[in-house]
Amino acid sequence: GYDFIIQGMAGMMSITGAPGGEPQKAGVAISDITTGLFAATAILAALHERAQSGQGQYIDMAQTEAALHFLPRAASAYLETGTVPGARGNYDETMAPHGVLPAAGTDRWVAIAVRGDHEGQRLCRHVPLVARTACTRPWRVVPRIAYCVPGPLRTLSVLAVTAFTWSASQWARICVVSP
């Protein structure tokens, strides 16, 4: 019941949701679940110690600490730059294009995530001509952003045109790949 409050205290809600929007909680009770998983691990460690030494162990779990484990990028960014990260929606600073687009059909969506040259080139080879127009120059990688000229947001908007006309199964045939 209090997972919602813990997510807010840990800072998770400040980076979840659309940029400029109100803070959002994760779709599941993530700190409740994580605290339970950490507690199970601690119990196993305590049982192991008891088997080895005969001594019991004191276990103390904090939901806020468990929730902080989901913030490595945000915490690192703050510690490195002093900047408080905000919500980014589906944007990812290490991948582009990166987002969820509506596909043809009812209630169908496609998630696009591209990291690096090989994935970007493959995507540009397989999407139809309307989307390939954004990929007329070589796929480029610059620090922290991979993009298909003229930039990640333009590429995603061009892919959106394709997404509206392709079904989710058409996207799946070309886009479900392992790195």
Short mmCIF file of C-alpha atoms in Angstrom, two decimals:
data_model
loop_
_atom_site.label_atom_id
_atom_site.label_comp_id
_atom_site.label_asym_id
_atom_site.label_seq_id
_atom_site.Cartn_x
_atom_site.Cartn_y
_atom_site.Cartn_z
CA GLY A 1 0.00 0.00 0.00
CA TYR A 2 2.84 2.43 0.74
CA ASP A 3 4.97 1.61 -2.30
CA PHE A 4 3.61 4.78 -3.93
CA ILE A 5 5.08 6.92 -1.14
CA ILE A 6 8.39 5.05 -1.18
CA GLN A 7 8.76 5.62 -4.93
CA GLY A 8 8.31 9.34 -4.33
CA MET A 9 10.77 9.44 -1.42
CA ALA A 10 13.42 7.54 -3.39
CA GLY A 11 13.10 9.89 -6.37
CA MET A 12 11.72 7.31 -8.78
CA MET A 13 8.61 9.35 -9.52
CA SER A 14 10.62 12.41 -10.54
CA ILE A 15 12.20 10.54 -13.46
CA THR A 16 9.12 8.54 -14.49
CA GLY A 17 6.57 9.89 -16.95
CA ALA A 18 6.53 12.45 -19.72
CA PRO A 19 8.94 15.40 -19.69
CA GLY A 20 7.26 18.38 -18.04
CA GLY A 21 4.43 16.23 -16.70
CA GLU A 22 3.49 15.38 -13.15
CA PRO A 23 5.55 12.75 -11.31
CA GLN A 24 4.42 9.20 -12.08
CA LYS A 25 4.79 5.95 -10.19
CA ALA A 26 6.03 2.77 -11.85
CA GLY A 27 3.30 0.49 -13.15
CA VAL A 28 3.86 -2.06 -10.38
CA ALA A 29 4.67 -1.90 -6.67
CA ILE A 30 8.38 -2.02 -7.45
CA SER A 31 9.76 -1.18 -4.01
CA ASP A 32 7.48 -3.78 -2.38
CA ILE A 33 8.67 -6.43 -4.83
CA THR A 34 12.35 -5.45 -4.63
CA THR A 35 12.36 -5.31 -0.85
CA GLY A 36 10.89 -8.81 -0.79
CA LEU A 37 13.56 -10.09 -3.17
CA PHE A 38 16.34 -8.47 -1.14
CA ALA A 39 14.81 -9.93 2.05
CA ALA A 40 14.75 -13.42 0.52
CA THR A 41 18.42 -13.07 -0.41
CA ALA A 42 19.26 -11.85 3.12
CA ILE A 43 17.37 -14.77 4.64
CA LEU A 44 19.30 -17.23 2.48
CA ALA A 45 22.58 -15.58 3.53
CA ALA A 46 21.53 -15.75 7.20
CA LEU A 47 20.62 -19.43 6.87
CA HIS A 48 23.98 -20.10 5.25
CA GLU A 49 25.78 -18.30 8.07
CA ARG A 50 23.81 -20.25 10.67
CA ALA A 51 24.76 -23.50 8.95
CA GLN A 52 28.43 -22.46 9.00
CA SER A 53 28.75 -20.83 12.42
CA GLY A 54 25.61 -21.75 14.33
CA GLN A 55 24.88 -18.03 14.82
CA GLY A 56 21.69 -16.31 13.74
CA GLN A 57 21.71 -12.99 11.88
CA TYR A 58 19.73 -9.78 12.25
CA ILE A 59 18.05 -8.71 9.01
CA ASP A 60 16.85 -5.14 8.43
CA MET A 61 15.19 -4.15 5.15
CA ALA A 62 14.43 -0.59 4.04
CA GLN A 63 12.07 -0.06 1.13
CA THR A 64 13.60 3.29 0.21
CA GLU A 65 17.05 1.73 -0.08
CA ALA A 66 15.63 -1.05 -2.24
CA ALA A 67 13.99 1.53 -4.54
CA LEU A 68 17.29 3.41 -4.91
CA HIS A 69 18.71 0.39 -6.73
CA PHE A 70 16.56 1.38 -9.72
CA LEU A 71 18.21 4.78 -10.06
CA PRO A 72 21.83 4.11 -11.09
CA ARG A 73 21.83 6.46 -14.10
CA ALA A 74 19.92 9.21 -12.34
CA ALA A 75 22.08 8.97 -9.22
CA SER A 76 25.29 8.92 -11.27
CA ALA A 77 24.18 11.92 -13.32
CA TYR A 78 23.42 13.85 -10.14
CA LEU A 79 26.70 12.91 -8.48
CA GLU A 80 28.74 13.72 -11.61
CA THR A 81 27.07 16.99 -12.62
CA GLY A 82 24.93 18.16 -9.71
CA THR A 83 21.96 18.25 -12.07
CA VAL A 84 18.74 16.70 -10.84
CA PRO A 85 17.49 14.45 -13.66
CA GLY A 86 13.91 14.88 -14.76
CA ALA A 87 11.39 12.69 -16.50
CA ARG A 88 12.36 11.64 -20.03
CA GLY A 89 9.37 9.61 -21.09
CA ASN A 90 10.64 6.85 -23.37
CA TYR A 91 13.77 8.78 -24.39
CA ASP A 92 17.09 7.12 -23.55
CA GLU A 93 20.33 9.09 -23.51
CA THR A 94 22.36 6.15 -24.82
CA MET A 95 20.07 4.96 -27.62
CA ALA A 96 18.32 6.64 -30.54
CA PRO A 97 15.86 6.25 -31.98
CA HIS A 98 14.21 5.00 -28.81
CA GLY A 99 10.50 5.14 -28.18
CA VAL A 100 7.06 3.61 -28.49
CA LEU A 101 5.11 4.25 -31.67
CA PRO A 102 1.54 3.38 -32.65
CA ALA A 103 1.36 0.57 -35.22
CA ALA A 104 -1.41 -0.10 -37.70
CA GLY A 105 -4.30 -1.93 -36.08
CA THR A 106 -6.29 -1.46 -32.93
CA ASP A 107 -4.39 -0.89 -29.70
CA ARG A 108 -1.08 -2.02 -31.20
CA TRP A 109 2.26 -0.45 -30.40
CA VAL A 110 5.84 -1.02 -31.44
CA ALA A 111 8.87 -0.26 -29.28
CA ILE A 112 11.98 0.91 -31.16
CA ALA A 113 15.40 0.91 -29.49
CA VAL A 114 18.61 1.26 -31.49
CA ARG A 115 22.10 1.16 -30.00
CA GLY A 116 25.09 1.66 -32.23
CA ASP A 117 25.97 1.44 -35.88
CA HIS A 118 25.10 -2.18 -36.58
CA GLU A 119 21.54 -1.89 -35.26
CA GLY A 120 20.97 1.48 -36.91
CA GLN A 121 22.19 0.26 -40.28
CA ARG A 122 20.00 -2.83 -40.04
CA LEU A 123 16.95 -0.75 -39.20
CA CYS A 124 17.66 1.61 -42.10
CA ARG A 125 18.00 -1.34 -44.52
CA HIS A 126 14.67 -2.89 -43.57
CA VAL A 127 12.24 -0.04 -43.08
CA PRO A 128 10.28 1.13 -46.13
CA LEU A 129 11.36 4.04 -48.31
CA VAL A 130 9.44 6.66 -46.32
CA ALA A 131 11.59 5.97 -43.28
CA ARG A 132 14.81 5.37 -45.19
CA THR A 133 14.83 8.98 -46.35
CA ALA A 134 16.17 9.90 -42.92
CA CYS A 135 19.05 7.47 -43.40
CA THR A 136 20.57 8.83 -46.60
CA ARG A 137 23.94 9.42 -44.95
CA PRO A 138 25.88 6.85 -42.94
CA TRP A 139 24.66 5.95 -39.48
CA ARG A 140 26.74 7.92 -37.02
CA VAL A 141 27.60 7.45 -33.38
CA VAL A 142 28.56 10.40 -31.21
CA PRO A 143 29.11 10.30 -27.46
CA ARG A 144 25.91 9.10 -25.77
CA ILE A 145 23.69 9.47 -28.83
CA ALA A 146 23.46 7.26 -31.89
CA TYR A 147 21.48 8.88 -34.64
CA CYS A 148 20.35 8.60 -38.18
CA VAL A 149 20.91 12.01 -39.78
CA PRO A 150 19.44 14.55 -39.10
CA GLY A 151 19.00 13.47 -35.47
CA PRO A 152 17.19 11.13 -33.12
CA LEU A 153 13.93 13.04 -32.82
CA ARG A 154 13.66 13.49 -36.59
CA THR A 155 14.40 9.81 -37.11
CA LEU A 156 11.77 8.80 -34.59
CA SER A 157 9.20 11.08 -36.23
CA VAL A 158 9.99 9.60 -39.66
CA LEU A 159 9.71 6.11 -38.18
CA ALA A 160 6.35 7.14 -36.73
CA VAL A 161 5.01 7.60 -40.27
CA THR A 162 6.04 4.02 -40.99
CA ALA A 163 4.66 2.77 -37.69
CA PHE A 164 1.19 4.09 -38.54
CA THR A 165 1.13 2.03 -41.74
CA TRP A 166 2.84 -1.15 -40.54
CA SER A 167 1.25 -3.73 -38.28
CA ALA A 168 3.02 -4.87 -35.13
CA SER A 169 3.71 -8.25 -36.77
CA GLN A 170 5.41 -6.52 -39.75
CA TRP A 171 7.65 -4.65 -37.31
CA ALA A 172 8.38 -7.85 -35.39
CA ARG A 173 9.68 -9.57 -38.53
CA ILE A 174 12.49 -7.03 -38.93
CA CYS A 175 13.00 -5.58 -35.47
CA VAL A 176 13.10 -8.38 -32.95
CA VAL A 177 16.85 -8.89 -32.80
CA SER A 178 19.41 -9.74 -30.17
CA PRO A 179 22.42 -7.47 -29.72
#
